[in-house]
Coordinates of C-alpha atoms in Angstrom, one line a residue:
Chain A
M1 CA -107.3 -88.9 -36.6
T2 CA -103.9 -87.4 -36.5
A3 CA -102.0 -86.6 -33.5
F4 CA -102.9 -82.9 -34.1
F5 CA -106.4 -83.4 -32.5
K6 CA -105.2 -85.5 -29.7
K7 CA -105.1 -83.8 -26.6
P8 CA -101.8 -83.8 -25.0
K9 CA -101.4 -85.4 -21.9
R10 CA -101.1 -83.3 -18.9
Y11 CA -98.5 -83.9 -16.3
M12 CA -98.8 -82.3 -12.8
P13 CA -95.5 -81.3 -11.5
L14 CA -94.6 -82.9 -8.3
R15 CA -93.3 -80.6 -5.6
Q16 CA -89.6 -81.5 -4.8
R17 CA -89.4 -82.2 -1.2
E18 CA -86.2 -82.4 0.8
P19 CA -85.5 -86.0 1.7
K20 CA -87.3 -86.6 5.1
I21 CA -85.1 -87.6 7.8
D22 CA -86.6 -88.6 11.1
A23 CA -84.0 -87.0 13.2
P24 CA -83.9 -84.2 15.8
Q25 CA -82.1 -81.0 14.8
G26 CA -78.4 -80.9 14.7
L27 CA -78.0 -84.7 14.6
M28 CA -77.2 -84.5 10.8
T29 CA -74.8 -82.1 9.2
K30 CA -74.7 -81.7 5.2
C31 CA -71.5 -81.2 3.5
P32 CA -72.1 -77.9 1.4
S33 CA -69.4 -79.3 -1.1
C34 CA -70.2 -82.9 -1.9
K35 CA -73.8 -82.8 -0.1
Y36 CA -73.2 -86.0 1.9
M37 CA -75.1 -86.2 5.1
H38 CA -72.8 -86.7 8.1
Y39 CA -73.8 -87.6 11.7
T40 CA -72.7 -84.6 13.4
K41 CA -70.9 -86.5 16.2
Q42 CA -69.0 -88.4 13.6
L43 CA -68.1 -85.2 11.7
N44 CA -67.0 -83.7 14.9
E45 CA -64.7 -86.5 15.7
N46 CA -63.2 -86.2 12.1
H47 CA -62.2 -82.7 13.0
K48 CA -65.2 -81.3 11.3
V49 CA -63.6 -82.3 7.8
C50 CA -65.7 -84.1 5.3
D51 CA -64.3 -87.1 3.5
C52 CA -64.2 -84.9 0.2
G53 CA -61.9 -82.7 1.9
Y54 CA -64.1 -79.8 2.9
H55 CA -63.1 -78.1 6.0
F56 CA -66.2 -76.9 8.0
P57 CA -65.6 -73.6 9.4
L58 CA -64.9 -73.8 13.4
S59 CA -65.7 -71.5 16.1
A60 CA -62.9 -69.9 18.1
D61 CA -63.8 -72.4 20.9
E62 CA -63.8 -75.4 18.7
R63 CA -60.3 -74.7 17.2
I64 CA -58.8 -74.0 20.7
S65 CA -60.0 -77.3 22.0
M66 CA -59.1 -79.1 18.9
L67 CA -55.4 -77.7 19.2
V68 CA -54.2 -77.0 22.8
D69 CA -53.5 -79.5 25.7
T70 CA -56.7 -80.0 27.6
G71 CA -57.3 -77.4 30.2
S72 CA -54.2 -75.4 29.2
F73 CA -56.0 -72.3 27.6
E74 CA -56.0 -69.2 29.8
K75 CA -58.0 -66.4 28.0
F76 CA -56.5 -63.0 28.0
P77 CA -58.9 -60.3 29.2
G78 CA -60.4 -58.1 26.3
P79 CA -59.0 -54.8 25.7
E80 CA -60.5 -51.7 26.6
V81 CA -61.5 -49.9 23.3
K82 CA -63.8 -47.4 22.0
A83 CA -67.1 -49.4 21.5
N84 CA -68.3 -47.1 18.6
P85 CA -65.6 -44.8 17.6
L86 CA -67.5 -43.2 14.7
G87 CA -70.8 -43.0 16.3
F88 CA -72.1 -45.3 13.6
P89 CA -76.0 -45.8 13.6
D90 CA -77.3 -49.1 15.1
Y91 CA -73.7 -50.4 15.2
E92 CA -73.9 -51.1 19.1
E93 CA -77.2 -53.0 18.4
K94 CA -75.6 -55.2 15.8
L95 CA -72.5 -55.9 18.0
A96 CA -74.9 -57.0 20.9
K97 CA -77.1 -59.2 18.8
D98 CA -73.9 -61.0 17.7
R99 CA -72.6 -61.4 21.1
E100 CA -76.0 -63.1 22.2
R101 CA -75.8 -65.4 19.1
T102 CA -72.3 -66.3 19.4
G103 CA -71.5 -66.3 23.1
I104 CA -68.1 -64.5 22.6
E105 CA -67.4 -61.0 23.2
E106 CA -65.8 -60.2 19.8
A107 CA -64.4 -61.7 16.4
V108 CA -61.0 -62.8 18.1
V109 CA -60.3 -64.8 21.4
C110 CA -56.6 -64.7 22.6
G111 CA -54.9 -66.2 25.4
R112 CA -52.0 -68.4 26.4
A113 CA -51.9 -72.2 25.9
S114 CA -49.7 -75.2 25.3
I115 CA -49.2 -78.0 23.0
A116 CA -47.5 -81.1 24.5
G117 CA -46.4 -79.0 27.2
H118 CA -44.8 -76.1 24.8
P119 CA -46.4 -72.9 25.9
F120 CA -47.3 -70.1 23.3
V121 CA -49.9 -67.4 22.7
V122 CA -52.7 -68.4 20.4
C123 CA -55.4 -65.9 18.9
V124 CA -58.1 -67.5 17.0
M125 CA -60.5 -65.4 14.9
D126 CA -64.3 -66.2 14.6
A127 CA -65.9 -65.6 11.3
R128 CA -69.3 -65.8 13.0
F129 CA -69.0 -62.7 14.6
R130 CA -69.4 -59.7 12.1
M131 CA -67.7 -61.8 9.6
G132 CA -64.5 -61.6 11.6
S133 CA -64.1 -58.1 10.6
M134 CA -61.4 -56.2 12.3
G135 CA -62.1 -53.1 14.3
A136 CA -60.6 -51.5 17.4
Y137 CA -61.2 -54.5 19.5
V138 CA -60.0 -57.3 17.1
G139 CA -56.7 -55.0 16.4
E140 CA -56.0 -54.2 20.0
A141 CA -56.5 -57.7 21.3
I142 CA -54.2 -59.2 18.8
A143 CA -51.6 -56.4 19.3
S144 CA -51.8 -56.9 23.1
A145 CA -51.5 -60.6 22.9
V146 CA -48.6 -60.3 20.9
R147 CA -46.9 -57.6 23.2
Q148 CA -47.5 -60.0 25.9
A149 CA -45.8 -62.9 24.0
T150 CA -42.9 -60.4 23.5
A151 CA -42.7 -59.8 27.1
E152 CA -42.9 -63.5 28.0
R153 CA -40.8 -64.6 25.2
L154 CA -43.3 -66.9 23.6
P155 CA -44.3 -68.1 20.1
V156 CA -47.6 -66.7 18.4
V157 CA -49.9 -68.7 16.3
L158 CA -52.6 -66.6 14.9
F159 CA -55.7 -68.2 13.1
T160 CA -57.2 -65.7 10.8
A161 CA -60.8 -65.9 9.6
S162 CA -62.0 -62.4 8.3
G163 CA -63.7 -60.4 5.8
G164 CA -61.4 -57.6 6.3
A165 CA -61.9 -54.2 7.9
R166 CA -64.8 -53.3 10.1
M167 CA -66.9 -50.8 8.0
Q168 CA -68.4 -49.3 10.9
E169 CA -65.2 -48.4 12.4
G170 CA -63.8 -46.8 9.3
M171 CA -60.3 -45.4 9.6
V172 CA -60.0 -46.6 13.1
S173 CA -60.3 -50.0 11.6
L174 CA -57.6 -49.3 9.1
M175 CA -55.3 -48.1 11.6
Q176 CA -55.4 -51.5 13.2
M177 CA -53.5 -52.9 10.4
A178 CA -50.6 -50.7 11.5
N179 CA -51.3 -51.3 15.1
T180 CA -50.9 -55.2 14.8
S181 CA -48.2 -55.0 12.4
I182 CA -46.0 -52.8 14.8
A183 CA -46.6 -55.4 17.8
L184 CA -45.6 -58.1 15.3
K185 CA -42.4 -56.3 14.4
Q186 CA -41.4 -56.0 17.9
H187 CA -41.9 -59.8 18.5
D188 CA -40.0 -60.6 15.4
E189 CA -37.0 -58.3 16.5
A190 CA -37.1 -60.2 19.9
G191 CA -36.2 -63.3 17.8
L192 CA -39.6 -65.0 18.5
L193 CA -41.7 -67.2 16.2
Y194 CA -44.8 -66.2 14.7
I195 CA -47.1 -68.6 12.7
S196 CA -49.9 -67.2 10.7
Y197 CA -52.5 -69.9 10.0
L198 CA -54.9 -68.6 7.2
T199 CA -58.5 -70.2 7.4
H200 CA -61.7 -69.4 5.3
P201 CA -61.8 -66.6 4.6
T202 CA -58.9 -64.3 5.0
T203 CA -59.2 -61.1 2.9
G204 CA -58.9 -57.4 2.6
G205 CA -57.2 -55.6 5.5
V206 CA -56.3 -58.8 7.6
S207 CA -54.8 -60.4 4.7
A208 CA -52.7 -57.3 4.1
S209 CA -51.6 -57.1 7.5
F210 CA -50.8 -59.7 10.0
A211 CA -52.0 -62.7 8.1
M212 CA -49.1 -62.4 5.7
L213 CA -46.5 -61.5 8.4
G214 CA -45.6 -64.9 9.8
D215 CA -42.2 -66.5 9.8
L216 CA -44.6 -69.3 8.4
N217 CA -47.7 -68.6 6.6
V218 CA -49.8 -71.8 6.3
A219 CA -53.5 -72.2 5.3
E220 CA -56.2 -74.6 5.6
P221 CA -57.2 -76.4 2.3
G222 CA -59.6 -74.5 0.2
A223 CA -59.5 -71.5 2.2
L224 CA -60.3 -68.1 0.2
I225 CA -57.3 -65.8 0.8
G226 CA -57.0 -62.4 -1.1
F227 CA -56.7 -58.7 -1.1
A228 CA -59.6 -57.6 -3.3
G229 CA -62.8 -59.3 -3.8
R230 CA -63.5 -61.4 -6.6
R231 CA -66.2 -59.4 -8.2
I232 CA -64.1 -56.1 -8.0
I233 CA -61.2 -57.8 -9.8
E234 CA -63.5 -59.3 -12.5
Q235 CA -65.0 -55.8 -13.0
T236 CA -61.5 -54.2 -13.1
I237 CA -59.9 -56.6 -15.6
R238 CA -63.1 -57.4 -17.5
E239 CA -62.3 -61.1 -17.6
K240 CA -63.7 -64.4 -15.7
L241 CA -61.4 -65.4 -13.1
P242 CA -60.5 -69.4 -12.7
D243 CA -62.5 -71.2 -10.1
N244 CA -59.9 -71.9 -7.9
F245 CA -58.6 -68.2 -7.8
Q246 CA -57.5 -67.0 -4.4
T247 CA -57.6 -70.5 -2.9
A248 CA -55.1 -71.6 -0.5
E249 CA -53.9 -74.0 -3.2
F250 CA -53.7 -71.4 -5.7
L251 CA -51.7 -69.1 -3.5
L252 CA -49.3 -72.0 -2.7
E253 CA -48.8 -72.5 -6.5
A254 CA -48.1 -68.7 -6.8
G255 CA -45.4 -68.9 -4.0
Q256 CA -47.3 -67.0 -1.4
L257 CA -47.8 -69.6 1.3
D258 CA -45.3 -71.9 3.0
A259 CA -47.9 -74.9 3.1
V260 CA -51.3 -76.1 2.9
I261 CA -52.1 -78.2 5.9
H262 CA -55.2 -80.6 6.6
R263 CA -56.8 -80.0 9.8
E264 CA -55.9 -83.4 11.0
Q265 CA -52.1 -82.4 10.9
M266 CA -52.9 -79.1 12.4
R267 CA -51.7 -79.9 16.1
S268 CA -48.8 -82.1 15.0
F269 CA -47.5 -79.4 12.5
L270 CA -47.6 -76.7 15.1
H271 CA -46.0 -79.0 17.8
N272 CA -43.2 -79.8 15.4
M273 CA -42.7 -76.1 14.3
I274 CA -42.7 -74.7 17.7
T275 CA -40.1 -77.3 18.8
L276 CA -37.9 -76.7 15.7
H277 CA -37.9 -73.1 16.1
G278 CA -37.2 -73.2 19.9
G279 CA -33.6 -72.1 20.8
G280 CA -31.6 -73.3 17.7
V281 CA -28.2 -74.2 17.8
D282 CA -25.5 -72.6 20.2
R283 CA -22.5 -72.0 18.1
V284 CA -19.3 -70.9 19.8
Chain B
M1 CA -71.8 -27.8 -15.1
F2 CA -72.8 -24.4 -14.1
D3 CA -70.2 -22.6 -12.1
P4 CA -71.6 -19.4 -10.6
I5 CA -68.2 -18.2 -9.5
K6 CA -66.6 -18.7 -13.1
E7 CA -69.6 -16.7 -14.5
V8 CA -69.2 -13.8 -12.3
N9 CA -65.4 -13.7 -12.6
E10 CA -66.1 -13.6 -16.6
Q11 CA -68.5 -10.7 -16.1
L12 CA -65.9 -9.0 -13.9
G13 CA -63.2 -9.5 -16.5
K14 CA -65.3 -8.1 -19.2
L15 CA -66.3 -5.0 -17.2
R16 CA -62.8 -4.2 -16.2
E17 CA -61.8 -4.4 -19.9
T18 CA -64.4 -2.2 -20.9
A19 CA -63.8 0.4 -18.3
E20 CA -60.2 0.3 -19.4
T21 CA -60.6 0.3 -23.3
K22 CA -63.3 2.7 -23.4
G23 CA -62.5 4.9 -20.6
I24 CA -65.8 4.6 -18.7
D25 CA -66.0 4.9 -14.9
L26 CA -67.5 1.5 -14.0
S27 CA -66.2 1.3 -10.5
R28 CA -69.5 1.1 -8.9
E29 CA -70.5 -1.9 -11.1
I30 CA -67.1 -3.5 -10.5
R31 CA -67.2 -3.0 -6.7
H32 CA -70.6 -4.6 -6.6
L33 CA -69.6 -7.6 -8.7
E34 CA -66.7 -8.1 -6.5
A35 CA -68.8 -8.1 -3.5
K36 CA -71.0 -10.7 -5.0
L37 CA -68.0 -12.8 -6.1
H38 CA -67.0 -12.7 -2.4
R39 CA -70.4 -13.7 -1.0
L40 CA -70.4 -16.6 -3.7
E41 CA -67.0 -17.9 -2.7
K42 CA -67.8 -17.9 1.1
D43 CA -71.1 -19.5 0.5
I44 CA -69.7 -22.2 -1.8
Y45 CA -66.3 -23.0 -0.2
G46 CA -67.2 -22.0 3.5
N47 CA -70.0 -24.5 3.8
M48 CA -68.4 -27.5 2.3
K49 CA -69.9 -30.8 3.0
P50 CA -67.9 -34.1 3.1
W51 CA -69.3 -35.1 -0.3
D52 CA -68.0 -31.7 -1.6
R53 CA -64.4 -32.4 -0.4
V54 CA -64.6 -35.8 -1.9
Q55 CA -65.3 -34.1 -5.2
L56 CA -62.5 -31.6 -4.7
A57 CA -60.2 -34.6 -3.8
R58 CA -61.0 -36.3 -7.0
N59 CA -60.8 -33.3 -9.1
P60 CA -58.7 -34.5 -12.2
K61 CA -56.8 -31.1 -12.0
R62 CA -55.7 -31.5 -8.4
P63 CA -52.2 -31.6 -7.9
T64 CA -50.2 -34.7 -7.9
T65 CA -47.0 -35.7 -6.0
L66 CA -44.7 -34.8 -8.7
D67 CA -46.6 -31.2 -8.9
Y68 CA -45.5 -30.7 -5.2
I69 CA -42.1 -32.3 -5.6
E70 CA -41.4 -29.8 -8.5
R71 CA -42.3 -26.9 -6.3
L72 CA -41.0 -28.1 -3.1
F73 CA -37.7 -30.0 -4.1
P74 CA -36.3 -28.4 -7.0
D75 CA -33.1 -30.7 -6.6
F76 CA -35.3 -33.7 -6.6
I77 CA -33.6 -36.7 -8.3
E78 CA -36.1 -39.6 -9.4
L79 CA -34.8 -43.2 -8.6
H80 CA -36.4 -46.4 -10.2
G81 CA -37.1 -50.0 -9.6
D82 CA -37.6 -52.8 -7.3
R83 CA -34.5 -54.8 -8.3
H84 CA -36.6 -57.6 -8.9
G85 CA -37.7 -56.8 -12.5
Y86 CA -40.3 -54.0 -12.4
D87 CA -40.4 -50.3 -12.1
D88 CA -44.0 -49.5 -10.9
A89 CA -44.7 -46.0 -12.4
A90 CA -47.7 -45.6 -9.9
I91 CA -45.1 -44.8 -7.1
V92 CA -42.3 -42.4 -7.6
A93 CA -39.4 -42.1 -5.4
G94 CA -36.2 -40.2 -5.1
V95 CA -33.8 -38.1 -3.0
A96 CA -33.8 -34.4 -2.4
T97 CA -33.1 -31.9 0.1
L98 CA -35.4 -29.9 2.5
E99 CA -34.1 -26.9 3.9
G100 CA -30.4 -28.3 3.4
M101 CA -31.4 -31.6 5.0
P102 CA -31.3 -34.7 2.7
V103 CA -34.5 -36.4 2.4
T104 CA -36.2 -39.6 0.9
I105 CA -39.5 -38.9 -1.1
I106 CA -42.0 -41.6 -1.9
G107 CA -45.4 -41.0 -3.3
H108 CA -48.2 -42.5 -5.3
Q109 CA -48.3 -40.8 -8.8
R110 CA -51.6 -40.4 -10.6
G111 CA -51.5 -39.3 -14.2
R112 CA -52.4 -35.6 -15.0
N113 CA -54.1 -36.8 -18.2
T114 CA -55.5 -40.0 -19.8
K115 CA -52.2 -41.0 -21.4
E116 CA -50.3 -40.5 -18.2
N117 CA -52.9 -42.1 -16.2
M118 CA -52.5 -45.2 -18.5
A119 CA -48.7 -45.3 -17.9
R120 CA -49.1 -44.7 -14.2
N121 CA -52.2 -47.1 -13.7
F122 CA -54.3 -44.3 -12.4
G123 CA -52.0 -44.2 -9.5
M124 CA -52.9 -47.7 -8.3
P125 CA -49.8 -49.8 -7.3
H126 CA -49.0 -53.3 -7.9
P127 CA -47.1 -55.3 -5.4
E128 CA -43.8 -54.1 -7.1
G129 CA -44.7 -50.6 -6.4
Y130 CA -44.8 -51.4 -2.7
R131 CA -41.5 -53.4 -2.8
K132 CA -40.0 -50.2 -4.9
A133 CA -41.2 -48.0 -2.1
L134 CA -39.7 -50.2 0.5
R135 CA -36.3 -50.4 -1.1
F136 CA -36.1 -46.7 -0.9
M137 CA -37.2 -46.7 2.7
K138 CA -34.4 -49.0 3.8
Q139 CA -31.9 -47.0 2.0
A140 CA -33.3 -43.8 3.9
E141 CA -32.8 -45.7 7.0
K142 CA -29.2 -46.7 6.0
F143 CA -28.3 -43.2 5.3
N144 CA -30.2 -41.6 8.2
R145 CA -32.6 -39.6 5.8
P146 CA -36.1 -38.6 7.0
I147 CA -38.7 -39.9 4.9
I148 CA -41.6 -37.8 3.2
T149 CA -44.6 -40.0 1.8
F150 CA -47.2 -38.6 -0.5
I151 CA -50.5 -40.3 -0.5
D152 CA -52.8 -40.1 -3.4
T153 CA -54.5 -43.4 -4.5
K154 CA -57.7 -44.8 -4.8
G155 CA -56.3 -48.0 -3.7
A156 CA -53.6 -50.8 -4.5
Y157 CA -54.6 -52.1 -7.8
P158 CA -57.2 -55.0 -7.7
G159 CA -56.1 -57.3 -10.5
K160 CA -55.5 -60.9 -10.9
A161 CA -51.6 -60.8 -11.4
A162 CA -51.5 -58.4 -8.5
E163 CA -53.1 -61.2 -6.3
E164 CA -50.7 -63.9 -7.8
R165 CA -47.7 -61.7 -7.1
G166 CA -48.7 -60.9 -3.4
Q167 CA -50.4 -57.6 -3.2
S168 CA -51.5 -58.5 0.6
E169 CA -48.0 -59.6 1.3
A170 CA -46.3 -56.6 -0.2
I171 CA -48.6 -54.0 1.8
A172 CA -48.3 -56.1 4.9
R173 CA -44.6 -56.4 4.7
N174 CA -44.4 -52.5 4.3
L175 CA -46.6 -52.0 7.5
F176 CA -44.1 -54.3 9.2
E177 CA -40.8 -52.8 8.1
M178 CA -42.2 -49.1 8.6
A179 CA -43.0 -50.1 12.1
T180 CA -39.6 -49.8 13.3
L181 CA -37.8 -48.0 10.6
K182 CA -35.0 -46.1 12.3
T183 CA -35.8 -42.8 10.7
P184 CA -38.6 -40.1 11.0
I185 CA -41.5 -40.6 8.7
V186 CA -44.0 -37.9 7.7
S187 CA -47.1 -38.8 5.5
V188 CA -49.1 -36.3 3.7
V189 CA -52.5 -37.0 2.3
I190 CA -52.7 -34.7 -0.9
G191 CA -55.8 -36.2 -2.7
E192 CA -57.6 -39.5 -2.1
G193 CA -56.2 -41.9 0.6
G194 CA -57.7 -45.3 -0.5
S195 CA -57.3 -48.0 2.3
G196 CA -54.6 -50.4 2.5
G197 CA -53.2 -49.1 -0.8
A198 CA -52.6 -45.6 0.9
L199 CA -51.4 -47.2 4.1
G200 CA -48.9 -49.3 2.5
I201 CA -46.7 -46.3 2.3
G202 CA -48.3 -44.4 5.1
V203 CA -47.3 -45.7 8.4
C204 CA -45.6 -42.7 9.9
D205 CA -44.9 -40.6 12.9
R206 CA -46.9 -37.6 11.7
L207 CA -49.7 -37.9 9.4
L208 CA -50.9 -34.5 7.7
M209 CA -53.9 -34.2 5.4
L210 CA -54.7 -31.3 3.1
E211 CA -57.8 -29.6 4.1
N212 CA -59.9 -31.1 1.0
S213 CA -58.2 -34.6 0.7
T214 CA -60.0 -37.7 2.1
Y215 CA -58.5 -40.8 3.8
S216 CA -60.9 -43.9 4.0
V217 CA -61.1 -47.7 4.5
I218 CA -63.5 -47.9 1.5
S219 CA -64.8 -45.4 -1.0
P220 CA -68.1 -43.7 0.0
E221 CA -69.9 -45.5 -3.0
G222 CA -68.4 -48.9 -1.9
A223 CA -69.5 -48.3 1.9
A224 CA -73.1 -47.4 0.7
A225 CA -73.3 -50.4 -1.6
L226 CA -71.9 -52.7 1.3
L227 CA -73.6 -51.2 4.1
W228 CA -77.0 -50.1 2.8
K229 CA -77.1 -51.9 -0.5
D230 CA -77.2 -48.7 -2.4
A231 CA -74.3 -46.9 -3.9
K232 CA -76.5 -44.0 -4.5
L233 CA -76.2 -43.4 -0.8
A234 CA -72.6 -42.3 -1.0
E235 CA -72.9 -39.1 0.0
R236 CA -74.3 -40.1 3.3
A237 CA -71.6 -42.4 3.6
A238 CA -69.2 -39.6 3.2
E239 CA -70.3 -38.1 6.2
T240 CA -71.1 -41.5 8.4
M241 CA -67.6 -42.9 7.4
K242 CA -65.6 -39.8 8.6
I243 CA -63.4 -39.6 5.9
T244 CA -62.4 -36.0 5.8
A245 CA -59.2 -34.2 7.1
Q246 CA -61.3 -32.3 10.0
D247 CA -63.1 -35.5 10.8
L248 CA -60.0 -37.5 11.1
Y249 CA -58.1 -34.9 13.0
G250 CA -61.1 -35.2 15.4
L251 CA -60.6 -39.0 15.8
G252 CA -56.9 -38.4 16.6
I253 CA -55.8 -40.1 13.5
V254 CA -54.6 -36.8 11.6
D255 CA -51.7 -34.9 13.4
E256 CA -52.3 -31.6 11.4
V257 CA -54.6 -30.4 8.9
V258 CA -52.8 -28.2 6.0
T259 CA -55.0 -25.3 5.1
E260 CA -55.6 -25.2 1.3
V261 CA -55.9 -22.4 -1.1
F262 CA -59.3 -21.0 -1.6
G263 CA -61.3 -23.1 -3.9
G264 CA -59.0 -26.1 -3.6
A265 CA -55.3 -26.9 -4.1
H266 CA -55.7 -26.7 -7.9
M267 CA -56.3 -23.2 -8.1
D268 CA -52.8 -22.2 -7.2
V269 CA -50.4 -25.1 -7.0
S270 CA -47.4 -22.9 -6.0
L271 CA -49.3 -21.1 -3.3
Q272 CA -50.4 -24.5 -2.1
S273 CA -46.8 -25.7 -1.9
S274 CA -45.9 -22.8 0.1
L275 CA -48.5 -23.5 2.5
L276 CA -47.4 -26.9 2.8
K277 CA -43.8 -26.5 3.1
P278 CA -43.6 -24.8 6.6
V279 CA -45.8 -27.4 8.1
L280 CA -43.8 -30.2 6.5
T281 CA -40.5 -28.6 7.7
Q282 CA -41.8 -27.9 11.4
H283 CA -42.8 -31.8 11.7
I284 CA -39.2 -33.0 10.2
N285 CA -37.3 -30.7 12.5
E286 CA -39.3 -31.8 15.6
L287 CA -38.9 -35.5 14.6
V288 CA -35.2 -35.3 13.9
Q289 CA -34.5 -33.9 17.5
Q290 CA -35.9 -37.3 19.0
G291 CA -33.7 -40.2 19.9
Q292 CA -34.3 -43.4 18.3
T293 CA -36.1 -45.0 21.2
E294 CA -38.4 -42.0 21.6
L295 CA -39.0 -41.9 18.0
L296 CA -40.1 -45.4 17.6
N297 CA -42.2 -45.8 20.9
G298 CA -43.9 -42.6 19.8
R299 CA -44.7 -44.3 16.6
A300 CA -46.1 -47.5 18.1
D301 CA -48.1 -45.3 20.7
K302 CA -49.8 -43.3 17.8
Y303 CA -51.4 -46.5 16.4
H304 CA -52.0 -47.9 19.7
Q305 CA -53.9 -45.0 21.2
I306 CA -56.2 -44.7 18.1
G307 CA -58.8 -47.3 19.1
T308 CA -58.3 -47.6 22.8
I309 CA -59.6 -45.8 25.8
G310 CA -57.3 -43.9 28.2
S311 CA -53.9 -45.2 27.2

């Protein structure tokens, strides 16, 4: 008998199972980059950065508590803006859902705080809320926080995390690029320091306005930063883009950023910069 | 595409010719056709939906920045370059006079045919285009010349090199500098106003829009794909996104809508220019009366009030 007549052995595929971990939800966090399983508590103590260098996204509250002197943060009241300027269908329901899910009012949190006793104005965008997109609320909250900083002669540190314009607010959203830039120009003309701190992701209308207007533009490692979307560029130029395209490191090499800063150094970097830019030398 | 207006126009032409050459009295027929033409035009152009206006704004025959410049500013002198190694042809700039007053003119420039479009990158600037524009704005400020910008672009160019050379930064820088530029700025949207690429030369004291132009944060096709996962819903998006001159006037974003020639600006560019000129002149004249503080506060307030209530 030849092999031809032999009935081939049949194997039954075993269903792949997630490794079973006997742990309550939230105890472990998996790194999406290197797949390592972290104890959430340990990860949090490590500024939410994996050993492989992956920076987990932070909520606005997490960022603020990691950065400023304990108890120093005073939140500014939210601006009074048109809730649904275009009358866009279902938009208000979406906002309400995100408010419930995230516990924040909108995609940015602004206030006054201090680092090692140095007061400054801080604005932190939160990408969990409508992908951090900018509508009238976000634009006006940032613009009015900057105006406040100008009035009190304080530096501004702004953490960006945004997909760009808020589609549901159309041109009202686009005009926030001008609104924020004008407030920042007035702050600039008053001789005050503005640090734009770009985190993952910073794209579209946000990258083409306040994100790029810092006296210093710095970014977190691996953050996606760009004007146009990767797919649109690939379709336009009909070629595949390199993997690191539009990352913080790519932009640093292209001369578009002052520095890429590991989250561990965030507080000390900002502390140094705020002190170094305070006052300057009096010349006779 | 079947064009009923063209059809009737041709018939009318033939009829008139026959009447003249053969000496037959066809005046009744001619009157009848003229009435029909009038009804048709009213029907078609009087009931334009946002999507129809999008088509007009994108019409390849639609007049470009240079078409208006030729007619409005016969003494225009074009100037070039960003002084860092490039001269982006998607942006034209130069100096001229408006009713005897020196002005700086900056605009997006599409091509009028394929060859020109290749040279001008379809009116989509690279970062160098914005930096070139900024150079001429600063010059205008120095010499106290009002600035007129013509907006007509699908958007800033989305390319690899454009990203590497700082497309975001170039646009952001212009918004920042235009914020407190100490000279009046009037912007006119003449075709498509495409998002940040349009705003990059469009922070102004007065925003004018031609009746059939559009200004949007994303194209209707893009909006439909993003919001409803279906680019075919573009027609609906053109309505929902509020991108026409009339809609944006209603939102307090546009200061004045400039009437267009019946059937669209391309029907008669010279007539269109003469409709634009008095509006442009009036706004510039009002702005040059203002003191510097009033001008700059007004500019800041204009953008501040767009999204806020009761301020």
